[in-house]
Amino acid sequence: MDTQNHAKIIQQLIAIAPYIPMFYDEPVSVAISDRVRFVYNQPCPEIPVKADLENPFPADSTCSMVVNNGERIVREVPPTVYGIPFKSYAIPLRGEDGTIEGCLLIAKSIEKIKKAKSSMTELVDEVQQVSDTTITVSTEAQESSQFIYEITELIGGLAEETEKMNSILGFINKISNSTKILGLNAVIEAARAGEAGKGFSVVAKEIEKMSNNTTDAAKEISRMLEGVKEQLDRISEKAQQAAGSFGSQASSMENIAATVENLHANINVLEDYIQKL
């Protein structure tokens, strides 16, 4: 390709260069070089890229490597260079015969992307904390529910023991009634015996008295046991309600944990996408 055609290509690119930043939402600087030096520079205030239009660019510069190797070079420039992080795109310019005629250099601000990455990292950490906390709460709720069910079973065991004690009291009542009858019979027989039965009559009356006391004591114990059983029934009912509540809470927390995990997975996908920008 002759020099005239070469100059024409460079000039055509220079003519459309002012419109290139319009394709981006972020601040963009544009520079164009031939094979030796920069011939055009359009920096933006945010990225004041320096391009020497008088002297050849250094042999180790990006443009020099692109012109010599014919390969695109993309790299990130830290904010320590121009005060703002940006991504540099150096693209070889080829003529009609494939000869490399120069380099198009675009510097695009990635400050928003950096902030988005930072925010996304913080969001990932926060979501992970929520996920861990939710799993912990769910586990504790399940353990509490299981613990309350165990207490309910123990209460049920106590209720059964109370029923057994009532059965024993029934047996004691039968013995007491039998003893009372024996005492009455003894009193009657002592009365028949007259003077000889006076001593036995005193013993018979004591037996009858003891029988009455035993019956009264058995009734009092039965009443107390009935009260205990009622309290145990109430405690069991409340415990079952609490266990159901904890079970429902655990189920809800599991659903929340599953939702958070899905959110975490979606955030990871978005984070990977942002990392590639």
PDB file of C-alpha atoms in Angstrom:
ATOM      1  CA  MET A   1       0.000   0.000   0.000  1.00  0.00           C
ATOM      2  CA  ASP A   2       1.429   3.423  -0.943  1.00  0.00           C
ATOM      3  CA  THR A   3       1.973   6.354   1.402  1.00  0.00           C
ATOM      4  CA  GLN A   4      -1.074   8.226   0.065  1.00  0.00           C
ATOM      5  CA  ASN A   5      -3.447   5.353   0.808  1.00  0.00           C
ATOM      6  CA  HIS A   6      -1.806   4.887   4.194  1.00  0.00           C
ATOM      7  CA  ALA A   7      -2.380   8.544   5.100  1.00  0.00           C
ATOM      8  CA  LYS A   8      -5.974   8.254   3.882  1.00  0.00           C
ATOM      9  CA  ILE A   9      -6.762   5.368   6.255  1.00  0.00           C
ATOM     10  CA  ILE A  10      -5.288   7.159   9.241  1.00  0.00           C
ATOM     11  CA  GLN A  11      -7.167  10.357   8.382  1.00  0.00           C
ATOM     12  CA  GLN A  12     -10.452   8.495   8.005  1.00  0.00           C
ATOM     13  CA  LEU A  13     -10.022   6.952  11.447  1.00  0.00           C
ATOM     14  CA  ILE A  14      -9.095  10.339  12.904  1.00  0.00           C
ATOM     15  CA  ALA A  15     -12.313  11.735  11.388  1.00  0.00           C
ATOM     16  CA  ILE A  16     -14.524   9.262  13.253  1.00  0.00           C
ATOM     17  CA  ALA A  17     -12.460   9.207  16.471  1.00  0.00           C
ATOM     18  CA  PRO A  18     -14.499  12.012  18.181  1.00  0.00           C
ATOM     19  CA  TYR A  19     -17.605   9.801  17.926  1.00  0.00           C
ATOM     20  CA  ILE A  20     -16.030   6.748  19.558  1.00  0.00           C
ATOM     21  CA  PRO A  21     -16.677   7.911  23.172  1.00  0.00           C
ATOM     22  CA  MET A  22     -20.388   8.117  22.349  1.00  0.00           C
ATOM     23  CA  PHE A  23     -20.533   4.315  22.267  1.00  0.00           C
ATOM     24  CA  TYR A  24     -19.587   4.086  25.945  1.00  0.00           C
ATOM     25  CA  ASP A  25     -21.329   4.984  29.184  1.00  0.00           C
ATOM     26  CA  GLU A  26     -17.999   5.541  30.928  1.00  0.00           C
ATOM     27  CA  PRO A  27     -15.391   8.225  30.228  1.00  0.00           C
ATOM     28  CA  VAL A  28     -13.174   7.269  27.268  1.00  0.00           C
ATOM     29  CA  SER A  29      -9.898   8.597  25.891  1.00  0.00           C
ATOM     30  CA  VAL A  30      -8.869   7.857  22.304  1.00  0.00           C
ATOM     31  CA  ALA A  31      -5.458   7.908  20.668  1.00  0.00           C
ATOM     32  CA  ILE A  32      -4.282   6.866  17.189  1.00  0.00           C
ATOM     33  CA  SER A  33      -0.785   6.129  15.994  1.00  0.00           C
ATOM     34  CA  ASP A  34       0.934   5.176  12.803  1.00  0.00           C
ATOM     35  CA  ARG A  35       3.766   2.671  12.939  1.00  0.00           C
ATOM     36  CA  VAL A  36       6.114   5.156  14.611  1.00  0.00           C
ATOM     37  CA  ARG A  37       4.343   7.779  16.693  1.00  0.00           C
ATOM     38  CA  PHE A  38       0.962   9.038  17.856  1.00  0.00           C
ATOM     39  CA  VAL A  39      -0.827  11.173  15.277  1.00  0.00           C
ATOM     40  CA  TYR A  40      -4.036  11.841  17.241  1.00  0.00           C
ATOM     41  CA  ASN A  41      -4.945  12.153  20.921  1.00  0.00           C
ATOM     42  CA  GLN A  42      -8.356  12.857  22.448  1.00  0.00           C
ATOM     43  CA  PRO A  43      -8.078  12.549  26.229  1.00  0.00           C
ATOM     44  CA  CYS A  44     -11.038  13.014  28.558  1.00  0.00           C
ATOM     45  CA  PRO A  45     -10.768  14.914  31.871  1.00  0.00           C
ATOM     46  CA  GLU A  46     -11.179  11.704  33.872  1.00  0.00           C
ATOM     47  CA  ILE A  47      -8.429   9.853  31.972  1.00  0.00           C
ATOM     48  CA  PRO A  48      -5.850  12.393  30.774  1.00  0.00           C
ATOM     49  CA  VAL A  49      -3.839   9.858  28.774  1.00  0.00           C
ATOM     50  CA  LYS A  50      -0.536  11.310  27.580  1.00  0.00           C
ATOM     51  CA  ALA A  51       0.327  10.792  23.923  1.00  0.00           C
ATOM     52  CA  ASP A  52       3.460  12.416  22.511  1.00  0.00           C
ATOM     53  CA  LEU A  53       2.600  13.615  18.998  1.00  0.00           C
ATOM     54  CA  GLU A  54       6.152  14.765  18.273  1.00  0.00           C
ATOM     55  CA  ASN A  55       8.444  11.902  19.173  1.00  0.00           C
ATOM     56  CA  PRO A  56       8.356   8.168  18.342  1.00  0.00           C
ATOM     57  CA  PHE A  57       6.837   6.026  21.075  1.00  0.00           C
ATOM     58  CA  PRO A  58       9.260   3.874  23.087  1.00  0.00           C
ATOM     59  CA  ALA A  59      10.101   0.403  21.847  1.00  0.00           C
ATOM     60  CA  ASP A  60       8.601  -1.158  24.982  1.00  0.00           C
ATOM     61  CA  SER A  61       5.332   0.790  24.763  1.00  0.00           C
ATOM     62  CA  THR A  62       1.959  -0.897  24.176  1.00  0.00           C
ATOM     63  CA  CYS A  63       1.527   0.665  20.726  1.00  0.00           C
ATOM     64  CA  SER A  64       4.974  -0.458  19.672  1.00  0.00           C
ATOM     65  CA  MET A  65       4.216  -4.064  20.689  1.00  0.00           C
ATOM     66  CA  VAL A  66       0.858  -3.994  18.868  1.00  0.00           C
ATOM     67  CA  VAL A  67       2.419  -2.601  15.669  1.00  0.00           C
ATOM     68  CA  ASN A  68       5.235  -5.151  15.768  1.00  0.00           C
ATOM     69  CA  ASN A  69       3.200  -8.204  16.847  1.00  0.00           C
ATOM     70  CA  GLY A  70      -0.157  -7.433  15.245  1.00  0.00           C
ATOM     71  CA  GLU A  71      -2.070  -8.636  18.295  1.00  0.00           C
ATOM     72  CA  ARG A  72      -4.591  -6.815  20.422  1.00  0.00           C
ATOM     73  CA  ILE A  73      -3.432  -5.969  23.933  1.00  0.00           C
ATOM     74  CA  VAL A  74      -5.924  -5.400  26.759  1.00  0.00           C
ATOM     75  CA  ARG A  75      -4.783  -4.495  30.248  1.00  0.00           C
ATOM     76  CA  GLU A  76      -5.962  -2.738  33.365  1.00  0.00           C
ATOM     77  CA  VAL A  77      -4.197   0.404  34.521  1.00  0.00           C
ATOM     78  CA  PRO A  78      -4.306   1.054  38.278  1.00  0.00           C
ATOM     79  CA  PRO A  79      -5.569   4.396  39.661  1.00  0.00           C
ATOM     80  CA  THR A  80      -2.023   5.278  40.739  1.00  0.00           C
ATOM     81  CA  VAL A  81      -1.180   6.231  37.137  1.00  0.00           C
ATOM     82  CA  TYR A  82      -3.896   8.769  36.250  1.00  0.00           C
ATOM     83  CA  GLY A  83      -5.949   8.847  39.435  1.00  0.00           C
ATOM     84  CA  ILE A  84      -8.687   6.582  38.102  1.00  0.00           C
ATOM     85  CA  PRO A  85      -8.642   2.883  37.175  1.00  0.00           C
ATOM     86  CA  PHE A  86      -9.207   2.202  33.491  1.00  0.00           C
ATOM     87  CA  LYS A  87      -8.897  -0.548  30.943  1.00  0.00           C
ATOM     88  CA  SER A  88      -6.637   0.008  27.963  1.00  0.00           C
ATOM     89  CA  TYR A  89      -7.508  -1.508  24.581  1.00  0.00           C
ATOM     90  CA  ALA A  90      -4.720  -1.379  21.984  1.00  0.00           C
ATOM     91  CA  ILE A  91      -5.938  -2.605  18.584  1.00  0.00           C
ATOM     92  CA  PRO A  92      -3.770  -3.041  15.443  1.00  0.00           C
ATOM     93  CA  LEU A  93      -4.907  -1.138  12.337  1.00  0.00           C
ATOM     94  CA  ARG A  94      -4.490  -3.126   9.134  1.00  0.00           C
ATOM     95  CA  GLY A  95      -4.528  -1.967   5.581  1.00  0.00           C
ATOM     96  CA  GLU A  96      -6.269  -3.647   2.649  1.00  0.00           C
ATOM     97  CA  ASP A  97      -3.356  -6.039   2.172  1.00  0.00           C
ATOM     98  CA  GLY A  98      -3.240  -6.912   5.892  1.00  0.00           C
ATOM     99  CA  THR A  99      -0.210  -4.769   6.610  1.00  0.00           C
ATOM    100  CA  ILE A 100      -0.253  -3.184  10.053  1.00  0.00           C
ATOM    101  CA  GLU A 101      -0.447   0.570   9.534  1.00  0.00           C
ATOM    102  CA  GLY A 102      -0.859   1.752  13.094  1.00  0.00           C
ATOM    103  CA  CYS A 103      -2.644   1.342  16.404  1.00  0.00           C
ATOM    104  CA  LEU A 104      -5.954   2.469  17.891  1.00  0.00           C
ATOM    105  CA  LEU A 105      -5.716   3.007  21.639  1.00  0.00           C
ATOM    106  CA  ILE A 106      -8.893   3.330  23.741  1.00  0.00           C
ATOM    107  CA  ALA A 107      -8.761   3.953  27.485  1.00  0.00           C
ATOM    108  CA  LYS A 108     -12.114   3.193  29.172  1.00  0.00           C
ATOM    109  CA  SER A 109     -12.840   4.094  32.773  1.00  0.00           C
ATOM    110  CA  ILE A 110     -13.659   1.088  34.963  1.00  0.00           C
ATOM    111  CA  GLU A 111     -14.194   3.017  38.182  1.00  0.00           C
ATOM    112  CA  LYS A 112     -17.893   2.056  38.223  1.00  0.00           C
ATOM    113  CA  ILE A 113     -16.997  -1.553  37.568  1.00  0.00           C
ATOM    114  CA  LYS A 114     -14.450  -1.504  40.386  1.00  0.00           C
ATOM    115  CA  LYS A 115     -17.051  -0.079  42.743  1.00  0.00           C
ATOM    116  CA  ALA A 116     -19.560  -2.661  41.539  1.00  0.00           C
ATOM    117  CA  LYS A 117     -17.030  -5.447  42.159  1.00  0.00           C
ATOM    118  CA  SER A 118     -16.328  -4.116  45.635  1.00  0.00           C
ATOM    119  CA  SER A 119     -20.045  -3.823  46.411  1.00  0.00           C
ATOM    120  CA  MET A 120     -20.657  -7.277  44.993  1.00  0.00           C
ATOM    121  CA  THR A 121     -17.904  -8.753  47.163  1.00  0.00           C
ATOM    122  CA  GLU A 122     -19.430  -7.131  50.235  1.00  0.00           C
ATOM    123  CA  LEU A 123     -22.874  -8.383  49.204  1.00  0.00           C
ATOM    124  CA  VAL A 124     -21.542 -11.915  48.758  1.00  0.00           C
ATOM    125  CA  ASP A 125     -20.018 -11.796  52.250  1.00  0.00           C
ATOM    126  CA  GLU A 126     -23.231 -10.434  53.770  1.00  0.00           C
ATOM    127  CA  VAL A 127     -25.379 -13.027  52.019  1.00  0.00           C
ATOM    128  CA  GLN A 128     -23.018 -15.745  53.219  1.00  0.00           C
ATOM    129  CA  GLN A 129     -23.348 -14.457  56.782  1.00  0.00           C
ATOM    130  CA  VAL A 130     -27.149 -14.452  56.456  1.00  0.00           C
ATOM    131  CA  SER A 131     -27.011 -17.980  55.042  1.00  0.00           C
ATOM    132  CA  ASP A 132     -24.785 -19.216  57.879  1.00  0.00           C
ATOM    133  CA  THR A 133     -26.968 -17.520  60.509  1.00  0.00           C
ATOM    134  CA  THR A 134     -30.149 -18.929  58.967  1.00  0.00           C
ATOM    135  CA  ILE A 135     -28.727 -22.443  58.937  1.00  0.00           C
ATOM    136  CA  THR A 136     -27.636 -22.046  62.561  1.00  0.00           C
ATOM    137  CA  VAL A 137     -31.065 -20.789  63.651  1.00  0.00           C
ATOM    138  CA  SER A 138     -32.766 -23.577  61.704  1.00  0.00           C
ATOM    139  CA  THR A 139     -30.540 -26.187  63.345  1.00  0.00           C
ATOM    140  CA  GLU A 140     -31.155 -24.737  66.804  1.00  0.00           C
ATOM    141  CA  ALA A 141     -34.921 -24.642  66.163  1.00  0.00           C
ATOM    142  CA  GLN A 142     -34.859 -28.300  65.126  1.00  0.00           C
ATOM    143  CA  GLU A 143     -32.855 -29.212  68.217  1.00  0.00           C
ATOM    144  CA  SER A 144     -35.254 -27.227  70.431  1.00  0.00           C
ATOM    145  CA  SER A 145     -38.232 -28.940  68.800  1.00  0.00           C
ATOM    146  CA  GLN A 146     -36.675 -32.356  69.385  1.00  0.00           C
ATOM    147  CA  PHE A 147     -35.825 -31.429  72.982  1.00  0.00           C
ATOM    148  CA  ILE A 148     -39.413 -30.367  73.672  1.00  0.00           C
ATOM    149  CA  TYR A 149     -40.748 -33.572  72.142  1.00  0.00           C
ATOM    150  CA  GLU A 150     -38.482 -35.511  74.495  1.00  0.00           C
ATOM    151  CA  ILE A 151     -39.822 -33.480  77.430  1.00  0.00           C
ATOM    152  CA  THR A 152     -43.366 -34.273  76.252  1.00  0.00           C
ATOM    153  CA  GLU A 153     -42.521 -37.971  76.269  1.00  0.00           C
ATOM    154  CA  LEU A 154     -41.142 -37.665  79.809  1.00  0.00           C
ATOM    155  CA  ILE A 155     -44.311 -35.855  80.891  1.00  0.00           C
ATOM    156  CA  GLY A 156     -46.326 -38.665  79.334  1.00  0.00           C
ATOM    157  CA  GLY A 157     -44.269 -41.133  81.368  1.00  0.00           C
ATOM    158  CA  LEU A 158     -44.993 -39.193  84.565  1.00  0.00           C
ATOM    159  CA  ALA A 159     -48.705 -39.213  83.740  1.00  0.00           C
ATOM    160  CA  GLU A 160     -48.561 -42.976  83.377  1.00  0.00           C
ATOM    161  CA  GLU A 161     -46.816 -43.285  86.740  1.00  0.00           C
ATOM    162  CA  THR A 162     -49.549 -41.102  88.261  1.00  0.00           C
ATOM    163  CA  GLU A 163     -52.164 -43.494  86.908  1.00  0.00           C
ATOM    164  CA  LYS A 164     -50.263 -46.396  88.468  1.00  0.00           C
ATOM    165  CA  MET A 165     -50.206 -44.579  91.816  1.00  0.00           C
ATOM    166  CA  ASN A 166     -53.983 -44.086  91.553  1.00  0.00           C
ATOM    167  CA  SER A 167     -54.321 -47.834  91.056  1.00  0.00           C
ATOM    168  CA  ILE A 168     -52.232 -48.446  94.177  1.00  0.00           C
ATOM    169  CA  LEU A 169     -54.402 -46.002  96.108  1.00  0.00           C
ATOM    170  CA  GLY A 170     -57.467 -47.922  94.931  1.00  0.00           C
ATOM    171  CA  PHE A 171     -55.932 -51.065  96.339  1.00  0.00           C
ATOM    172  CA  ILE A 172     -55.166 -49.258  99.629  1.00  0.00           C
ATOM    173  CA  ASN A 173     -58.786 -48.090  99.774  1.00  0.00           C
ATOM    174  CA  LYS A 174     -59.972 -51.658  99.399  1.00  0.00           C
ATOM    175  CA  ILE A 175     -57.701 -52.760 102.257  1.00  0.00           C
ATOM    176  CA  SER A 176     -58.895 -49.816 104.342  1.00  0.00           C
ATOM    177  CA  ASN A 177     -62.545 -50.690 103.729  1.00  0.00           C
ATOM    178  CA  SER A 178     -61.885 -54.307 104.592  1.00  0.00           C
ATOM    179  CA  THR A 179     -60.063 -53.245 107.748  1.00  0.00           C
ATOM    180  CA  LYS A 180     -62.964 -50.950 108.661  1.00  0.00           C
ATOM    181  CA  ILE A 181     -65.414 -53.825 108.271  1.00  0.00           C
ATOM    182  CA  LEU A 182     -63.192 -56.048 110.382  1.00  0.00           C
ATOM    183  CA  GLY A 183     -63.035 -53.310 113.013  1.00  0.00           C
ATOM    184  CA  LEU A 184     -66.820 -53.000 113.089  1.00  0.00           C
ATOM    185  CA  ASN A 185     -67.181 -56.747 113.421  1.00  0.00           C
ATOM    186  CA  ALA A 186     -64.603 -56.725 116.204  1.00  0.00           C
ATOM    187  CA  VAL A 187     -66.555 -54.011 118.059  1.00  0.00           C
ATOM    188  CA  ILE A 188     -69.731 -56.031 117.717  1.00  0.00           C
ATOM    189  CA  GLU A 189     -68.066 -59.190 118.978  1.00  0.00           C
ATOM    190  CA  ALA A 190     -66.463 -57.287 121.842  1.00  0.00           C
ATOM    191  CA  ALA A 191     -69.858 -55.950 122.856  1.00  0.00           C
ATOM    192  CA  ARG A 192     -71.248 -59.487 122.890  1.00  0.00           C
ATOM    193  CA  ALA A 193     -68.380 -60.636 125.044  1.00  0.00           C
ATOM    194  CA  GLY A 194     -69.344 -58.071 127.635  1.00  0.00           C
ATOM    195  CA  GLU A 195     -66.782 -57.327 130.345  1.00  0.00           C
ATOM    196  CA  ALA A 196     -64.312 -59.772 128.906  1.00  0.00           C
ATOM    197  CA  GLY A 197     -64.336 -57.992 125.574  1.00  0.00           C
ATOM    198  CA  LYS A 198     -63.673 -54.452 126.792  1.00  0.00           C
ATOM    199  CA  GLY A 199     -59.954 -54.539 126.103  1.00  0.00           C
ATOM    200  CA  PHE A 200     -60.505 -55.974 122.672  1.00  0.00           C
ATOM    201  CA  SER A 201     -63.157 -53.326 122.047  1.00  0.00           C
ATOM    202  CA  VAL A 202     -60.549 -50.562 122.527  1.00  0.00           C
ATOM    203  CA  VAL A 203     -58.263 -52.245 119.993  1.00  0.00           C
ATOM    204  CA  ALA A 204     -61.134 -52.683 117.556  1.00  0.00           C
ATOM    205  CA  LYS A 205     -62.001 -48.988 117.771  1.00  0.00           C
ATOM    206  CA  GLU A 206     -58.373 -48.036 117.113  1.00  0.00           C
ATOM    207  CA  ILE A 207     -58.379 -50.306 114.082  1.00  0.00           C
ATOM    208  CA  GLU A 208     -61.535 -48.618 112.841  1.00  0.00           C
ATOM    209  CA  LYS A 209     -60.006 -45.191 113.483  1.00  0.00           C
ATOM    210  CA  MET A 210     -56.825 -46.168 111.631  1.00  0.00           C
ATOM    211  CA  SER A 211     -58.940 -47.422 108.735  1.00  0.00           C
ATOM    212  CA  ASN A 212     -60.781 -44.096 108.555  1.00  0.00           C
ATOM    213  CA  ASN A 213     -57.504 -42.153 108.666  1.00  0.00           C
ATOM    214  CA  THR A 214     -56.058 -44.336 105.913  1.00  0.00           C
ATOM    215  CA  THR A 215     -59.131 -43.743 103.759  1.00  0.00           C
ATOM    216  CA  ASP A 216     -58.939 -39.975 104.286  1.00  0.00           C
ATOM    217  CA  ALA A 217     -55.209 -39.954 103.514  1.00  0.00           C
ATOM    218  CA  ALA A 218     -55.777 -42.016 100.362  1.00  0.00           C
ATOM    219  CA  LYS A 219     -58.479 -39.591  99.210  1.00  0.00           C
ATOM    220  CA  GLU A 220     -56.171 -36.615  99.835  1.00  0.00           C
ATOM    221  CA  ILE A 221     -53.325 -38.265  97.932  1.00  0.00           C
ATOM    222  CA  SER A 222     -55.726 -39.134  95.115  1.00  0.00           C
ATOM    223  CA  ARG A 223     -56.871 -35.516  94.957  1.00  0.00           C
ATOM    224  CA  MET A 224     -53.264 -34.295  94.857  1.00  0.00           C
ATOM    225  CA  LEU A 225     -52.377 -36.796  92.156  1.00  0.00           C
ATOM    226  CA  GLU A 226     -55.352 -35.649  90.114  1.00  0.00           C
ATOM    227  CA  GLY A 227     -54.076 -32.072  90.415  1.00  0.00           C
ATOM    228  CA  VAL A 228     -50.598 -33.182  89.361  1.00  0.00           C
ATOM    229  CA  LYS A 229     -52.070 -35.031  86.383  1.00  0.00           C
ATOM    230  CA  GLU A 230     -53.987 -31.913  85.324  1.00  0.00           C
ATOM    231  CA  GLN A 231     -50.808 -29.825  85.537  1.00  0.00           C
ATOM    232  CA  LEU A 232     -48.877 -32.443  83.576  1.00  0.00           C
ATOM    233  CA  ASP A 233     -51.583 -32.454  80.903  1.00  0.00           C
ATOM    234  CA  ARG A 234     -51.372 -28.660  80.635  1.00  0.00           C
ATOM    235  CA  ILE A 235     -47.567 -28.749  80.461  1.00  0.00           C
ATOM    236  CA  SER A 236     -47.734 -31.473  77.818  1.00  0.00           C
ATOM    237  CA  GLU A 237     -50.202 -29.422  75.765  1.00  0.00           C
ATOM    238  CA  LYS A 238     -48.023 -26.301  75.971  1.00  0.00           C
ATOM    239  CA  ALA A 239     -44.914 -28.338  75.165  1.00  0.00           C
ATOM    240  CA  GLN A 240     -46.583 -29.805  72.097  1.00  0.00           C
ATOM    241  CA  GLN A 241     -47.614 -26.322  70.962  1.00  0.00           C
ATOM    242  CA  ALA A 242     -44.054 -25.072  71.504  1.00  0.00           C
ATOM    243  CA  ALA A 243     -42.633 -28.077  69.651  1.00  0.00           C
ATOM    244  CA  GLY A 244     -44.999 -27.407  66.754  1.00  0.00           C
ATOM    245  CA  SER A 245     -43.998 -23.745  66.760  1.00  0.00           C
ATOM    246  CA  PHE A 246     -40.300 -24.612  66.737  1.00  0.00           C
ATOM    247  CA  GLY A 247     -40.915 -27.168  64.001  1.00  0.00           C
ATOM    248  CA  SER A 248     -42.731 -24.553  61.908  1.00  0.00           C
ATOM    249  CA  GLN A 249     -39.932 -22.078  62.598  1.00  0.00           C
ATOM    250  CA  ALA A 250     -37.317 -24.623  61.555  1.00  0.00           C
ATOM    251  CA  SER A 251     -39.242 -25.328  58.341  1.00  0.00           C
ATOM    252  CA  SER A 252     -39.526 -21.594  57.606  1.00  0.00           C
ATOM    253  CA  MET A 253     -35.821 -21.088  58.270  1.00  0.00           C
ATOM    254  CA  GLU A 254     -35.009 -23.964  55.927  1.00  0.00           C
ATOM    255  CA  ASN A 255     -37.058 -22.283  53.202  1.00  0.00           C
ATOM    256  CA  ILE A 256     -35.272 -19.003  53.892  1.00  0.00           C
ATOM    257  CA  ALA A 257     -31.912 -20.786  53.805  1.00  0.00           C
ATOM    258  CA  ALA A 258     -32.808 -22.352  50.443  1.00  0.00           C
ATOM    259  CA  THR A 259     -33.824 -18.937  49.093  1.00  0.00           C
ATOM    260  CA  VAL A 260     -30.608 -17.380  50.369  1.00  0.00           C
ATOM    261  CA  GLU A 261     -28.589 -20.163  48.754  1.00  0.00           C
ATOM    262  CA  ASN A 262     -30.306 -19.482  45.418  1.00  0.00           C
ATOM    263  CA  LEU A 263     -29.606 -15.775  45.873  1.00  0.00           C
ATOM    264  CA  HIS A 264     -25.988 -16.593  46.679  1.00  0.00           C
ATOM    265  CA  ALA A 265     -25.685 -18.680  43.517  1.00  0.00           C
ATOM    266  CA  ASN A 266     -27.186 -15.890  41.387  1.00  0.00           C
ATOM    267  CA  ILE A 267     -24.856 -13.347  42.980  1.00  0.00           C
ATOM    268  CA  ASN A 268     -21.879 -15.583  42.193  1.00  0.00           C
ATOM    269  CA  VAL A 269     -22.952 -15.693  38.551  1.00  0.00           C
ATOM    270  CA  LEU A 270     -23.295 -11.919  38.508  1.00  0.00           C
ATOM    271  CA  GLU A 271     -19.948 -11.520  40.258  1.00  0.00           C
ATOM    272  CA  ASP A 272     -18.256 -13.714  37.636  1.00  0.00           C
ATOM    273  CA  TYR A 273     -19.834 -11.602  34.920  1.00  0.00           C
ATOM    274  CA  ILE A 274     -18.634  -8.365  36.515  1.00  0.00           C
ATOM    275  CA  GLN A 275     -15.134  -9.801  36.929  1.00  0.00           C
ATOM    276  CA  LYS A 276     -15.037 -10.337  33.149  1.00  0.00           C
ATOM    277  CA  LEU A 277     -16.009  -6.741  32.325  1.00  0.00           C
TER     278      LEU A 277
END
